[in-house]
PDB file of C-alpha atoms in Angstrom:
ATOM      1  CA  UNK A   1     280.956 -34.403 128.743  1.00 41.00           C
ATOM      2  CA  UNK A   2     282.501 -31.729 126.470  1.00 42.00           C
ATOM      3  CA  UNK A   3     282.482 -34.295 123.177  1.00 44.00           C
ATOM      4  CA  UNK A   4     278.605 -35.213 123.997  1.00 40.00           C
ATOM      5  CA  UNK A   5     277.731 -31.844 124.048  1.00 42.00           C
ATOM      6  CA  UNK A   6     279.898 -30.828 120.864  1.00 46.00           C
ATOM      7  CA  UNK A   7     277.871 -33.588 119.170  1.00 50.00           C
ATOM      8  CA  UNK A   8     274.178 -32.225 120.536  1.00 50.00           C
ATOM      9  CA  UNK A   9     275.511 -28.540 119.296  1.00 52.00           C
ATOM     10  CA  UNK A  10     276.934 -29.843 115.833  1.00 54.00           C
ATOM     11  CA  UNK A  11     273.524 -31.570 115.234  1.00 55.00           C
ATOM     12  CA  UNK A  12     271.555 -28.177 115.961  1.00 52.00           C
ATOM     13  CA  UNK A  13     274.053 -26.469 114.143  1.00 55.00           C
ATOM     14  CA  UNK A  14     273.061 -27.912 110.548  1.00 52.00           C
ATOM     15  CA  UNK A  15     269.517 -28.312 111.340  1.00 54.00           C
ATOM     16  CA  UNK A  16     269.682 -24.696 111.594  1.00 51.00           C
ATOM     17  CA  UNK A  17     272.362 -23.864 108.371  1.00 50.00           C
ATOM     18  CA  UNK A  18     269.613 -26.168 106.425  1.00 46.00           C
ATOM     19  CA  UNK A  19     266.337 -24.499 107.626  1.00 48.00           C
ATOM     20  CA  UNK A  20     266.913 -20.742 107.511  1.00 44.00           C
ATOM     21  CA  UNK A  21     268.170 -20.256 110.954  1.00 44.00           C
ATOM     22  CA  UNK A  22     264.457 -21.040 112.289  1.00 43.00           C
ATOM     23  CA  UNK A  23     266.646 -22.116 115.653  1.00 40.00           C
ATOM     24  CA  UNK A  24     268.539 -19.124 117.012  1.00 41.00           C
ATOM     25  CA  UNK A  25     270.685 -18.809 119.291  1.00 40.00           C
ATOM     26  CA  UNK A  26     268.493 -18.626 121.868  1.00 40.00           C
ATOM     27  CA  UNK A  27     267.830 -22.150 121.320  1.00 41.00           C
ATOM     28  CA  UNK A  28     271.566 -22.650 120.965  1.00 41.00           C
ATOM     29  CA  UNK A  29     271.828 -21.606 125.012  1.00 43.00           C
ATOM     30  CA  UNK A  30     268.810 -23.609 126.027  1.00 43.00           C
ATOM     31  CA  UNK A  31     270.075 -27.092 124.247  1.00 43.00           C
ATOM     32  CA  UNK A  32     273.535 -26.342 126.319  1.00 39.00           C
ATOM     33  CA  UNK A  33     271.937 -26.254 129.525  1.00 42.00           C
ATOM     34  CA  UNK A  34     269.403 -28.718 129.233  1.00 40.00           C
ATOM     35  CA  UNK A  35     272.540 -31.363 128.626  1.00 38.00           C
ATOM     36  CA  UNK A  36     275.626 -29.658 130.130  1.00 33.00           C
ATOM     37  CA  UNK A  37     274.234 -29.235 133.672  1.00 34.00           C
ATOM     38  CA  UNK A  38     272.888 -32.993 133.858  1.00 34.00           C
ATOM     39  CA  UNK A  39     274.465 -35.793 135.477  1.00 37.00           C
ATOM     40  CA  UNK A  40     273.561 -39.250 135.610  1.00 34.00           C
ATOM     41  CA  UNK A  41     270.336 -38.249 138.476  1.00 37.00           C
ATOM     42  CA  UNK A  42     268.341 -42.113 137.916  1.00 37.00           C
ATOM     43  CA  UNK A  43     265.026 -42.989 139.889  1.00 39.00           C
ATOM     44  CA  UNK A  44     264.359 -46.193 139.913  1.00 43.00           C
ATOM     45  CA  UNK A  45     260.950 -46.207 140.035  1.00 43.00           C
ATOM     46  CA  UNK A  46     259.247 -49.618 139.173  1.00 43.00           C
ATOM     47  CA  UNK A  47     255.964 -48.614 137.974  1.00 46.00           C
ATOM     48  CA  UNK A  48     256.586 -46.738 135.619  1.00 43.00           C
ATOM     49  CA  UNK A  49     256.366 -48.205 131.839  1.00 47.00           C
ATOM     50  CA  UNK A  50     259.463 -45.811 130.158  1.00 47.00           C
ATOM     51  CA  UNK A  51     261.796 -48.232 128.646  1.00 46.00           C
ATOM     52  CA  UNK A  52     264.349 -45.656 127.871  1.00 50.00           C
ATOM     53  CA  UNK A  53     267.475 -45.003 129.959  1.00 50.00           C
ATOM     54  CA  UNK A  54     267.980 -41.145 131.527  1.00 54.00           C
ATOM     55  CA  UNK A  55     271.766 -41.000 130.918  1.00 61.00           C
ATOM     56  CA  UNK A  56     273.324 -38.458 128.627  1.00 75.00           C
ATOM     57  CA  UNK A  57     273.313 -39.963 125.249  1.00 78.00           C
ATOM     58  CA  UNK A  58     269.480 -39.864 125.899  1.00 82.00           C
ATOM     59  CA  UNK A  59     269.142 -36.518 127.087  1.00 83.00           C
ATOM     60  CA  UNK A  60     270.735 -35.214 123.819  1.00 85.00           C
ATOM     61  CA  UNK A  61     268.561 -37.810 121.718  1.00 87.00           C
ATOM     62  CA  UNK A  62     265.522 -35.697 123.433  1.00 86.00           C
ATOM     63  CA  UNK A  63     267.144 -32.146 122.764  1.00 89.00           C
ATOM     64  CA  UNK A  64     267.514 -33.295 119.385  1.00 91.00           C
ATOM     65  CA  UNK A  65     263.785 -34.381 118.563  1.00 92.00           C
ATOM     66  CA  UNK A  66     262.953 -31.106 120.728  1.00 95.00           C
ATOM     67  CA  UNK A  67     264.148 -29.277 117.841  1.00 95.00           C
ATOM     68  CA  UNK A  68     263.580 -31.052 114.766  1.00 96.00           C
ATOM     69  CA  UNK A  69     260.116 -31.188 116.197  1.00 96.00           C
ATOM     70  CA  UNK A  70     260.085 -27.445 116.646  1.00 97.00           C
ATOM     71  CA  UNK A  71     261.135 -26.824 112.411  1.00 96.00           C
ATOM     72  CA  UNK A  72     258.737 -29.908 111.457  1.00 97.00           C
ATOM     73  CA  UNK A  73     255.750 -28.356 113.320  1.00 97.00           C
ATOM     74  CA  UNK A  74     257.362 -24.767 112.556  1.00 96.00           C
ATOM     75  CA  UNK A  75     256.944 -23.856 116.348  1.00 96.00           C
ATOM     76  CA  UNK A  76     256.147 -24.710 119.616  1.00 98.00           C
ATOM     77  CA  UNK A  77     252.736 -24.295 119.925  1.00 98.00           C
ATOM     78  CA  UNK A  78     249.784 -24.585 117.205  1.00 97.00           C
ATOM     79  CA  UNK A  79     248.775 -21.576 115.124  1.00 96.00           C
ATOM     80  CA  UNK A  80     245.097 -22.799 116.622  1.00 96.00           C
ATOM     81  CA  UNK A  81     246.424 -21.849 120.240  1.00 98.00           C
ATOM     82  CA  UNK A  82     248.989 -19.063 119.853  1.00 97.00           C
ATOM     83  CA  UNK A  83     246.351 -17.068 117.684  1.00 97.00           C
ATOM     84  CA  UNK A  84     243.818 -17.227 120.729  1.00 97.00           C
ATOM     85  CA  UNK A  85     246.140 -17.873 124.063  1.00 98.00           C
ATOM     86  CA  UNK A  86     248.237 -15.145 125.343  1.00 97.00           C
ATOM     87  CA  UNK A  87     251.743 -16.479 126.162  1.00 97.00           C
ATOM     88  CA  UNK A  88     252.822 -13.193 127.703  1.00 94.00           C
ATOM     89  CA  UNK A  89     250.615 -14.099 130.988  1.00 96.00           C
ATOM     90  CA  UNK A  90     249.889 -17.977 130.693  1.00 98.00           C
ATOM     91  CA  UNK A  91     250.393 -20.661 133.315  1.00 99.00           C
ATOM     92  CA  UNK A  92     251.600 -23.351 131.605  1.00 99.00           C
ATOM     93  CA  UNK A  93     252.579 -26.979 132.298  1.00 99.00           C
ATOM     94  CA  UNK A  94     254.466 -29.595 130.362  1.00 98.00           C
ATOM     95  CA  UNK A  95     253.860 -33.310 131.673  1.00 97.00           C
ATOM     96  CA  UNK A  96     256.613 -35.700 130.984  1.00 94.00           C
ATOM     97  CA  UNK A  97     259.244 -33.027 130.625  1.00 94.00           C
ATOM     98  CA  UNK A  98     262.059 -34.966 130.365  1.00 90.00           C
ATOM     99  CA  UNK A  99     264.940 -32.625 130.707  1.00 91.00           C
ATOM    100  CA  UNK A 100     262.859 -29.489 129.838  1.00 94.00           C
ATOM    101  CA  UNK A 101     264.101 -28.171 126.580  1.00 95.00           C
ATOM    102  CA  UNK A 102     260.374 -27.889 125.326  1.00 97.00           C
ATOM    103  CA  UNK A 103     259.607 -25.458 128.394  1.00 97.00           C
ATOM    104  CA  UNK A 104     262.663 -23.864 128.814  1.00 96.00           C
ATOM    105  CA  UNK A 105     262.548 -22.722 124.965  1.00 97.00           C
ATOM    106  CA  UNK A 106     258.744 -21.624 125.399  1.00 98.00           C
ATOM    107  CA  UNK A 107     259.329 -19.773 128.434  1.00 97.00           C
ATOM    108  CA  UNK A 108     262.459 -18.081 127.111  1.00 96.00           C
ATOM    109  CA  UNK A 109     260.256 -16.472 124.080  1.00 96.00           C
ATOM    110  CA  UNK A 110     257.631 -15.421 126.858  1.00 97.00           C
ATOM    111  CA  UNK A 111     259.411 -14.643 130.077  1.00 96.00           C
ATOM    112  CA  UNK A 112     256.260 -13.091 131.226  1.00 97.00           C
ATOM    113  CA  UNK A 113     254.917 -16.757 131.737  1.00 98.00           C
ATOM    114  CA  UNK A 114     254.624 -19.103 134.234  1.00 98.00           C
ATOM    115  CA  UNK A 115     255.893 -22.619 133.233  1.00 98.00           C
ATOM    116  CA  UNK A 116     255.929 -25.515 135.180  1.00 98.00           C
ATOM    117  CA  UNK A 117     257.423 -28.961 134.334  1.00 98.00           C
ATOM    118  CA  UNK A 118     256.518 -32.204 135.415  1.00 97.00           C
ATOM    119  CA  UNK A 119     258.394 -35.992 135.333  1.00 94.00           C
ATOM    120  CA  UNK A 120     258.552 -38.983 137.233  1.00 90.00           C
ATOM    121  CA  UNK A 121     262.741 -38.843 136.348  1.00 86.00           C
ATOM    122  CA  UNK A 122     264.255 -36.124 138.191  1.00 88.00           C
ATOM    123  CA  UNK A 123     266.949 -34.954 135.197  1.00 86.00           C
ATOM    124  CA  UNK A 124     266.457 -30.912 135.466  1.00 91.00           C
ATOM    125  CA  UNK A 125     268.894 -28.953 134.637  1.00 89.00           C
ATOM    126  CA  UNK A 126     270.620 -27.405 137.792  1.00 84.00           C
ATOM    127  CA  UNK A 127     272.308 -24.037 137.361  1.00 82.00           C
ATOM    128  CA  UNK A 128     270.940 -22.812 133.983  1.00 84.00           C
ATOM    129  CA  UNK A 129     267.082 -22.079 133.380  1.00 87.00           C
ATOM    130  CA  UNK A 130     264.926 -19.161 132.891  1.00 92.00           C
ATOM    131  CA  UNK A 131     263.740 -17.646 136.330  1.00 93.00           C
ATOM    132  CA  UNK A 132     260.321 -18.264 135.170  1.00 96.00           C
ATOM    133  CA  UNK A 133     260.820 -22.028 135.213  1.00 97.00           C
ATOM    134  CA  UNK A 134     259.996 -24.944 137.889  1.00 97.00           C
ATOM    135  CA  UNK A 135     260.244 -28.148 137.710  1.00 97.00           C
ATOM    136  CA  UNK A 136     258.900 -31.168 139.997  1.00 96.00           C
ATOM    137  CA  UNK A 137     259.267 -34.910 139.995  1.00 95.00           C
ATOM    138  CA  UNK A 138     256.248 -36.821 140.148  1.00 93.00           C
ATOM    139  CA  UNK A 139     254.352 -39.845 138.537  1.00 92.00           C
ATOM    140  CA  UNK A 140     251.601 -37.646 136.327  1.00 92.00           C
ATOM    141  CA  UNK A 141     249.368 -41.540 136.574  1.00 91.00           C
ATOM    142  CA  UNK A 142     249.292 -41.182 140.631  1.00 93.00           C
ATOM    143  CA  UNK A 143     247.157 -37.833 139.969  1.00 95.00           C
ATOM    144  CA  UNK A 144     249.129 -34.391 138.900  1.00 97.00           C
ATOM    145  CA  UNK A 145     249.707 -32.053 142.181  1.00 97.00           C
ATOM    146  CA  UNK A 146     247.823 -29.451 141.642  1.00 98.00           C
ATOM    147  CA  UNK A 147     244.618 -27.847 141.856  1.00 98.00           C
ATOM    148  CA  UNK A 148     241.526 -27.715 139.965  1.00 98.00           C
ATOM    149  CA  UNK A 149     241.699 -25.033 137.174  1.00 99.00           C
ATOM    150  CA  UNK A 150     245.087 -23.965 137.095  1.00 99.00           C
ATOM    151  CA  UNK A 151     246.826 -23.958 133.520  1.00 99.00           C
ATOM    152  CA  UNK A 152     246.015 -22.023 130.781  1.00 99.00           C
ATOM    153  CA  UNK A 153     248.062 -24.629 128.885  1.00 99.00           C
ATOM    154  CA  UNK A 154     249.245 -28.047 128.760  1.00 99.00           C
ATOM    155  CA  UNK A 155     251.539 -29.785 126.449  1.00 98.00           C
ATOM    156  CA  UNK A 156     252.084 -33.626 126.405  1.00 96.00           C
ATOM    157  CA  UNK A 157     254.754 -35.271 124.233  1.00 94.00           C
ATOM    158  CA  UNK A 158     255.781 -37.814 122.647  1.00 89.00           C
ATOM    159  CA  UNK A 159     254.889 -40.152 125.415  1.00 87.00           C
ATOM    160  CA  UNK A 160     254.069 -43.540 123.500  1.00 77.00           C
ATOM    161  CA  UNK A 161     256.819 -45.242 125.351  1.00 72.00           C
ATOM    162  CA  UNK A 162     255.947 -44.037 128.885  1.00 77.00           C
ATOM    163  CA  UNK A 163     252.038 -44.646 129.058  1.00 84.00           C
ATOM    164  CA  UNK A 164     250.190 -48.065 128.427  1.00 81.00           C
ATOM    165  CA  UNK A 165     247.385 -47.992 126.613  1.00 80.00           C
ATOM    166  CA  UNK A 166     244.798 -48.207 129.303  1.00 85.00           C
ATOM    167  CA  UNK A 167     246.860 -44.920 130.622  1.00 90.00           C
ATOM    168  CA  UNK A 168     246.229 -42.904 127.830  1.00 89.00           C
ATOM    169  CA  UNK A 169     242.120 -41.695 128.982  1.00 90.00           C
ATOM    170  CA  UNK A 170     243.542 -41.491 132.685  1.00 92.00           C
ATOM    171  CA  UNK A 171     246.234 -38.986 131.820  1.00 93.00           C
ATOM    172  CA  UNK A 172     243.750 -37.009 129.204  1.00 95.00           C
ATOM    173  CA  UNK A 173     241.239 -36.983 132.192  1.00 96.00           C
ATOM    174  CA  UNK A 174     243.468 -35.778 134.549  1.00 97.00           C
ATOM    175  CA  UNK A 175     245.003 -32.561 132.343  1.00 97.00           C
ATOM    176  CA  UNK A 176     240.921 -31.860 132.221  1.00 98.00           C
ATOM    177  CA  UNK A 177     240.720 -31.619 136.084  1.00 98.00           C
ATOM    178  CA  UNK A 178     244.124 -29.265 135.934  1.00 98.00           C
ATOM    179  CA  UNK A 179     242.940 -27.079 132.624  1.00 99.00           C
ATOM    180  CA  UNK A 180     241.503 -23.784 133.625  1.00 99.00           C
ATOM    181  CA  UNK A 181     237.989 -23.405 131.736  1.00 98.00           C
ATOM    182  CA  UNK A 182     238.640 -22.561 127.973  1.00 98.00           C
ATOM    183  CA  UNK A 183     242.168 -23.969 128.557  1.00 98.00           C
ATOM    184  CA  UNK A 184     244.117 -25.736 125.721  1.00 99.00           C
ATOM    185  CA  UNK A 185     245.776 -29.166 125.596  1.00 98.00           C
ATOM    186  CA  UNK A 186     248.896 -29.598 123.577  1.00 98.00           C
ATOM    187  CA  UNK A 187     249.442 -33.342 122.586  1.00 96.00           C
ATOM    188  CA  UNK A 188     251.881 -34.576 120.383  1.00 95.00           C
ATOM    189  CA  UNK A 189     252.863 -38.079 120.093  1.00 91.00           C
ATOM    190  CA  UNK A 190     254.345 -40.572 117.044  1.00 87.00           C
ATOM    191  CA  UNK A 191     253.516 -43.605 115.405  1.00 78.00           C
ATOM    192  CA  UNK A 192     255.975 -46.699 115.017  1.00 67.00           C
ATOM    193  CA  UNK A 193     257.444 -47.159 111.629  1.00 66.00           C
ATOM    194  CA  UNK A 194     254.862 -48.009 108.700  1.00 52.00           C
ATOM    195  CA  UNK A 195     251.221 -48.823 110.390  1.00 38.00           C
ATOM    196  CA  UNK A 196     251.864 -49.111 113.667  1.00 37.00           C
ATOM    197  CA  UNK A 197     250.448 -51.710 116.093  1.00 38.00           C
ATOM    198  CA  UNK A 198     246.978 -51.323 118.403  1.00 46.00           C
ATOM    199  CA  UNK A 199     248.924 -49.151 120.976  1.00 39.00           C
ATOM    200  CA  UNK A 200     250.452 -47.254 118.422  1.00 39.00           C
ATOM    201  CA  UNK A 201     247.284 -46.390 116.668  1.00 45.00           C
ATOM    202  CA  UNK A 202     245.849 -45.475 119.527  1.00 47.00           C
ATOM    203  CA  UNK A 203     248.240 -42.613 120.481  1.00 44.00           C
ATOM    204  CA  UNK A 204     247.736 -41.379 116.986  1.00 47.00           C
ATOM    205  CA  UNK A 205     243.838 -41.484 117.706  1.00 56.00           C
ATOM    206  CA  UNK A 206     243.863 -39.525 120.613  1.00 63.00           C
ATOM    207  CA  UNK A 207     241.016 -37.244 119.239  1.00 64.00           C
ATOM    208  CA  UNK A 208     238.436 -39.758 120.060  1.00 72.00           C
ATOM    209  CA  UNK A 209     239.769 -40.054 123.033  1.00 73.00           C
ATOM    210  CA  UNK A 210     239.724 -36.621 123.693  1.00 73.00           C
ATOM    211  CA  UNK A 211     236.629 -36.219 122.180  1.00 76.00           C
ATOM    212  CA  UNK A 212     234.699 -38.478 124.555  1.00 82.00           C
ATOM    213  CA  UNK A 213     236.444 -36.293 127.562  1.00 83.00           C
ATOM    214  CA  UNK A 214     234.636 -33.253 126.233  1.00 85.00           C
ATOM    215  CA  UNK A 215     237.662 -31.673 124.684  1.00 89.00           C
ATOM    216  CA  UNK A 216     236.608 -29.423 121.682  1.00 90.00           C
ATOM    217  CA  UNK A 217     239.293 -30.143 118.695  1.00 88.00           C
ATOM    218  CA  UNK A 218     240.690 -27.461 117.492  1.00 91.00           C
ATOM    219  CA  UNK A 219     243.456 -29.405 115.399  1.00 91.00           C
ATOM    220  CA  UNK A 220     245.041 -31.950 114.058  1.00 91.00           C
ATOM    221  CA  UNK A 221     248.509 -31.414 112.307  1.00 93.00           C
ATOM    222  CA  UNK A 222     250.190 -34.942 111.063  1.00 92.00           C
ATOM    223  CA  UNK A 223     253.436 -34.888 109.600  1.00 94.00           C
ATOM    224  CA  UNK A 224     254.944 -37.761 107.717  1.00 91.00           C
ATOM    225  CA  UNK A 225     258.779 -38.155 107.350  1.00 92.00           C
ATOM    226  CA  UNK A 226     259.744 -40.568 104.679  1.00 90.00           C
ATOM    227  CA  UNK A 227     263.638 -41.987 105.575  1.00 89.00           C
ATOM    228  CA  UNK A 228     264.396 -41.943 101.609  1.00 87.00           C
ATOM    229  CA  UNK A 229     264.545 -38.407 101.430  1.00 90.00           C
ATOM    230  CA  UNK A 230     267.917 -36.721 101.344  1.00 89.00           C
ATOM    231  CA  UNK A 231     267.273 -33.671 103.441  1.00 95.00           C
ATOM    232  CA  UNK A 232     268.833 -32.340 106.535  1.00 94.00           C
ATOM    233  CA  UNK A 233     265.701 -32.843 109.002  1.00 96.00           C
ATOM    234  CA  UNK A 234     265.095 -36.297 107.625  1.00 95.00           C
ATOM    235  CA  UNK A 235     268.747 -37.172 108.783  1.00 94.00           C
ATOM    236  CA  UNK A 236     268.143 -36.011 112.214  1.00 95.00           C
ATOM    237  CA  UNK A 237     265.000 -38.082 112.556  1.00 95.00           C
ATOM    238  CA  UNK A 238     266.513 -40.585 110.770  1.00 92.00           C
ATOM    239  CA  UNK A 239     269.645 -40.534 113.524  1.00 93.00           C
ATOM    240  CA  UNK A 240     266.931 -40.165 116.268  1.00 92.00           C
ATOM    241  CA  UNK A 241     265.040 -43.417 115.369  1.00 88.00           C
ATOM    242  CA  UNK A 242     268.665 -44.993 115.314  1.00 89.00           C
ATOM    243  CA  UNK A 243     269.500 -43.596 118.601  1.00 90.00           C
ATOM    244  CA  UNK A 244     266.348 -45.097 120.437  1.00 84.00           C
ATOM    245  CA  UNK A 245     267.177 -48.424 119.136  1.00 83.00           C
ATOM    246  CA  UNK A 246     270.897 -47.874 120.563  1.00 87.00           C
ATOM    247  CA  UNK A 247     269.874 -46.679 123.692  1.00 83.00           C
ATOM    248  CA  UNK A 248     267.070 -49.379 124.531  1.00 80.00           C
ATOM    249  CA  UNK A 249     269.841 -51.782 123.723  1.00 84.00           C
ATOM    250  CA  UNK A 250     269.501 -53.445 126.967  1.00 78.00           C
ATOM    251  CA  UNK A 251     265.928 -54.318 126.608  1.00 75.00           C
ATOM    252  CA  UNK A 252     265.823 -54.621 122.983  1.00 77.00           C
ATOM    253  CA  UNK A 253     268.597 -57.136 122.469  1.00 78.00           C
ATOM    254  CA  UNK A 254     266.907 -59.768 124.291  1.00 74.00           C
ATOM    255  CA  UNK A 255     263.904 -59.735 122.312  1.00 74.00           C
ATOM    256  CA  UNK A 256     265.680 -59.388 119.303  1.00 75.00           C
ATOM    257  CA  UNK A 257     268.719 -61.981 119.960  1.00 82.00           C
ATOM    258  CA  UNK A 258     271.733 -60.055 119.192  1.00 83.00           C
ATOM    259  CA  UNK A 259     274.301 -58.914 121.528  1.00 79.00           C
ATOM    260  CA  UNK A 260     277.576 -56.855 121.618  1.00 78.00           C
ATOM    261  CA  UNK A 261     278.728 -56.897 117.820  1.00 85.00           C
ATOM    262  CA  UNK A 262     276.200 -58.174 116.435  1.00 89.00           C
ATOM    263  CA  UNK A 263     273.836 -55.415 117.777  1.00 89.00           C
ATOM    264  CA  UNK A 264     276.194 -52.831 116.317  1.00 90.00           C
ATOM    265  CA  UNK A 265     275.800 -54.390 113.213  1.00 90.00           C
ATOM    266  CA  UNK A 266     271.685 -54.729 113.452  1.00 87.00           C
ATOM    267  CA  UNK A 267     271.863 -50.684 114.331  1.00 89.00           C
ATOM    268  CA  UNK A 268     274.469 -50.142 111.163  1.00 91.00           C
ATOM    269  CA  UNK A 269     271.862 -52.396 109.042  1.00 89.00           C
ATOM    270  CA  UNK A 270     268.910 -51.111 110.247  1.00 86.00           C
ATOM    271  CA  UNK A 271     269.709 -47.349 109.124  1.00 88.00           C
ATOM    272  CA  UNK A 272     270.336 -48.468 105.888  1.00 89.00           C
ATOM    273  CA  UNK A 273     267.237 -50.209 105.762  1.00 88.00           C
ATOM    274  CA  UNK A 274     265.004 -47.707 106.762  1.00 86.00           C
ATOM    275  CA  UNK A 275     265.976 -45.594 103.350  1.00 88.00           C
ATOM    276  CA  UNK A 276     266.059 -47.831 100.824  1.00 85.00           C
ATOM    277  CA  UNK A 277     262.237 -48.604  98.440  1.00 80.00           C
ATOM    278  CA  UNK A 278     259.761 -49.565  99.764  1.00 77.00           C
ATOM    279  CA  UNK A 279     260.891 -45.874 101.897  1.00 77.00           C
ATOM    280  CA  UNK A 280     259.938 -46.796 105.402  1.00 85.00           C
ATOM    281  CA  UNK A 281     258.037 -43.356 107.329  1.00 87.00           C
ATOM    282  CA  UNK A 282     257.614 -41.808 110.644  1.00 90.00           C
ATOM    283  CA  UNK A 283     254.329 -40.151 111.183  1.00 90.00           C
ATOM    284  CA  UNK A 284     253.487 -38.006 114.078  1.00 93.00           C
ATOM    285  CA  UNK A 285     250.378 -36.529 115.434  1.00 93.00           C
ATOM    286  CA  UNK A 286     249.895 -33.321 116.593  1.00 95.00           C
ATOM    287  CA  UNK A 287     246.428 -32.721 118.679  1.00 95.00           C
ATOM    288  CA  UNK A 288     245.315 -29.120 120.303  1.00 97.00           C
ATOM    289  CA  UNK A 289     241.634 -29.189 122.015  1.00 98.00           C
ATOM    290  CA  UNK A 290     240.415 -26.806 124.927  1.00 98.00           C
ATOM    291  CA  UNK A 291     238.157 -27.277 127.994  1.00 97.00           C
TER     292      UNK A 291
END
């Protein structure tokens, strides 16, 4: 426990050396808890499409992108929203929370919130967490529990492994129902590396999606990291995209034929790969809309 968390900490630690200490410590106490107070809590629930494990190494892998998300994006929410929501008052819900480090670091900077997290996984943290934080387990496709017109905000992220892509109107129909009128959607989510295949593009489309839900679009903020550069925040993507391909090892090594060493060797090769010419990139999609 104490050498996975030293590793999660160490990888903050020169994201924020490298980026002029835009994660303080604040951030430093939220990463801690949202790994240090986790065990290995699974649900096995067999509906639900997420191919990645919820054991530790994955739970830091997710506090990790948390934050290089936060400097890529340079914050949590869009200038479009924070410039016309007030944070000091909102109800707020994440869906597919994961282990809550988004929420937890939002409702830390606005303790007058209310923030609610929701995922089919029950991996909260326990002991540590702003009093202004609850979470619930539930499957977000079976309908989300709770009323019509509640949230002043919802964020969704980074879910391209969890929904299929028949899912994708269903859950952007169903944050509608929950959004309080003039209410803002969050949505960020990622492409595969290079183009991307028909599911891929069509979490990076979402705005006709949303679009024919009668969201109005107040943004869209891609960001393109290219694996050949040298910097610090390419590295941690660059050790993120490694570290889903390690821990989907069960699943993936079947489809790609390798097992034991020779999947250690495919990871080893395939970080190497990723940064030589042509430079292979990771694009993400950032999406805010209102009711």
């Amino acid at each position: 426990m104490g050498n996975r968390v030293s590793a999660a900490a160490a990888r903050k630690k020169r994201l924020s050396e490298k980026n002029n200490e835009k994660i303080n410590e604040k951030n430093s106490d939220i990463q801690t808890s949202s790994t240090s107070n986790l065990d290995r809590r699974s649900s096995e629930v067999s509906t639900v499409t997420y191919w990645l494990p919820n054991h530790n190494d994955e739970l830091d892998r997710l506090s990790s992108q948390h934050f290089a998300l936060k400097i890529l994006y340079d914050g949590n929410i869009s200038n479009q929203i924070a410039s016309k929501l007030n944070m000091d008052n909102a109800v707020v819900l994440d869906v597919g929370c994961g282990p809550g480090t988004w929420l937890m670091d939002v409702a830390t900077e606005f303790p007058g919130g209310d923030f609610h997290g929701i995922d089919v996984y029950d991996i909260f943290p326990r002991n540590i967490r702003p009093a202004n934080v609850h979470f619930q387990s539930c499957d977000a496709l079976e309908g989300l529990p709770f009323p019509d017109n509640t949230f002043d905000l919802v964020n969704m992220r980074m879910l391209y492994v969890a929904l299929k892509k028949d899912e994708w109107s269903l859950m952007f129909k169903e944050i509608y129902r929950v959004l309080k009128p003039g209410g803002f959607l969050q949505s960020c989510e990622c492409t595969t590396i290079e183009t991307g295949n028909e599911f891929v593009q069509q979490t990076a489309n979402a705005c006709d999606i949303l679009r024919k839900l009668n969201y109005k679009i107040l943004d869209y903020e891609p960001k393109i990291i290219s694996f050949a550069q040298t910097d610090v925040l390419t590295k941690e993507f660059l050790w993120n995209m490694v570290q889903i391909c390690r821990n989907a090892q069960p699943m993936l090594e079947e489809q790609f034929g390798y097992t034991g060493d020779q999947y250690a060797h495919f990871l080893t090769t395939f970080e190497a790969e990723l940064q030589k010419k042509p430079e292979a990139a990771w694009s993400f999609h950032r999406h805010s809309a209102q009711k």
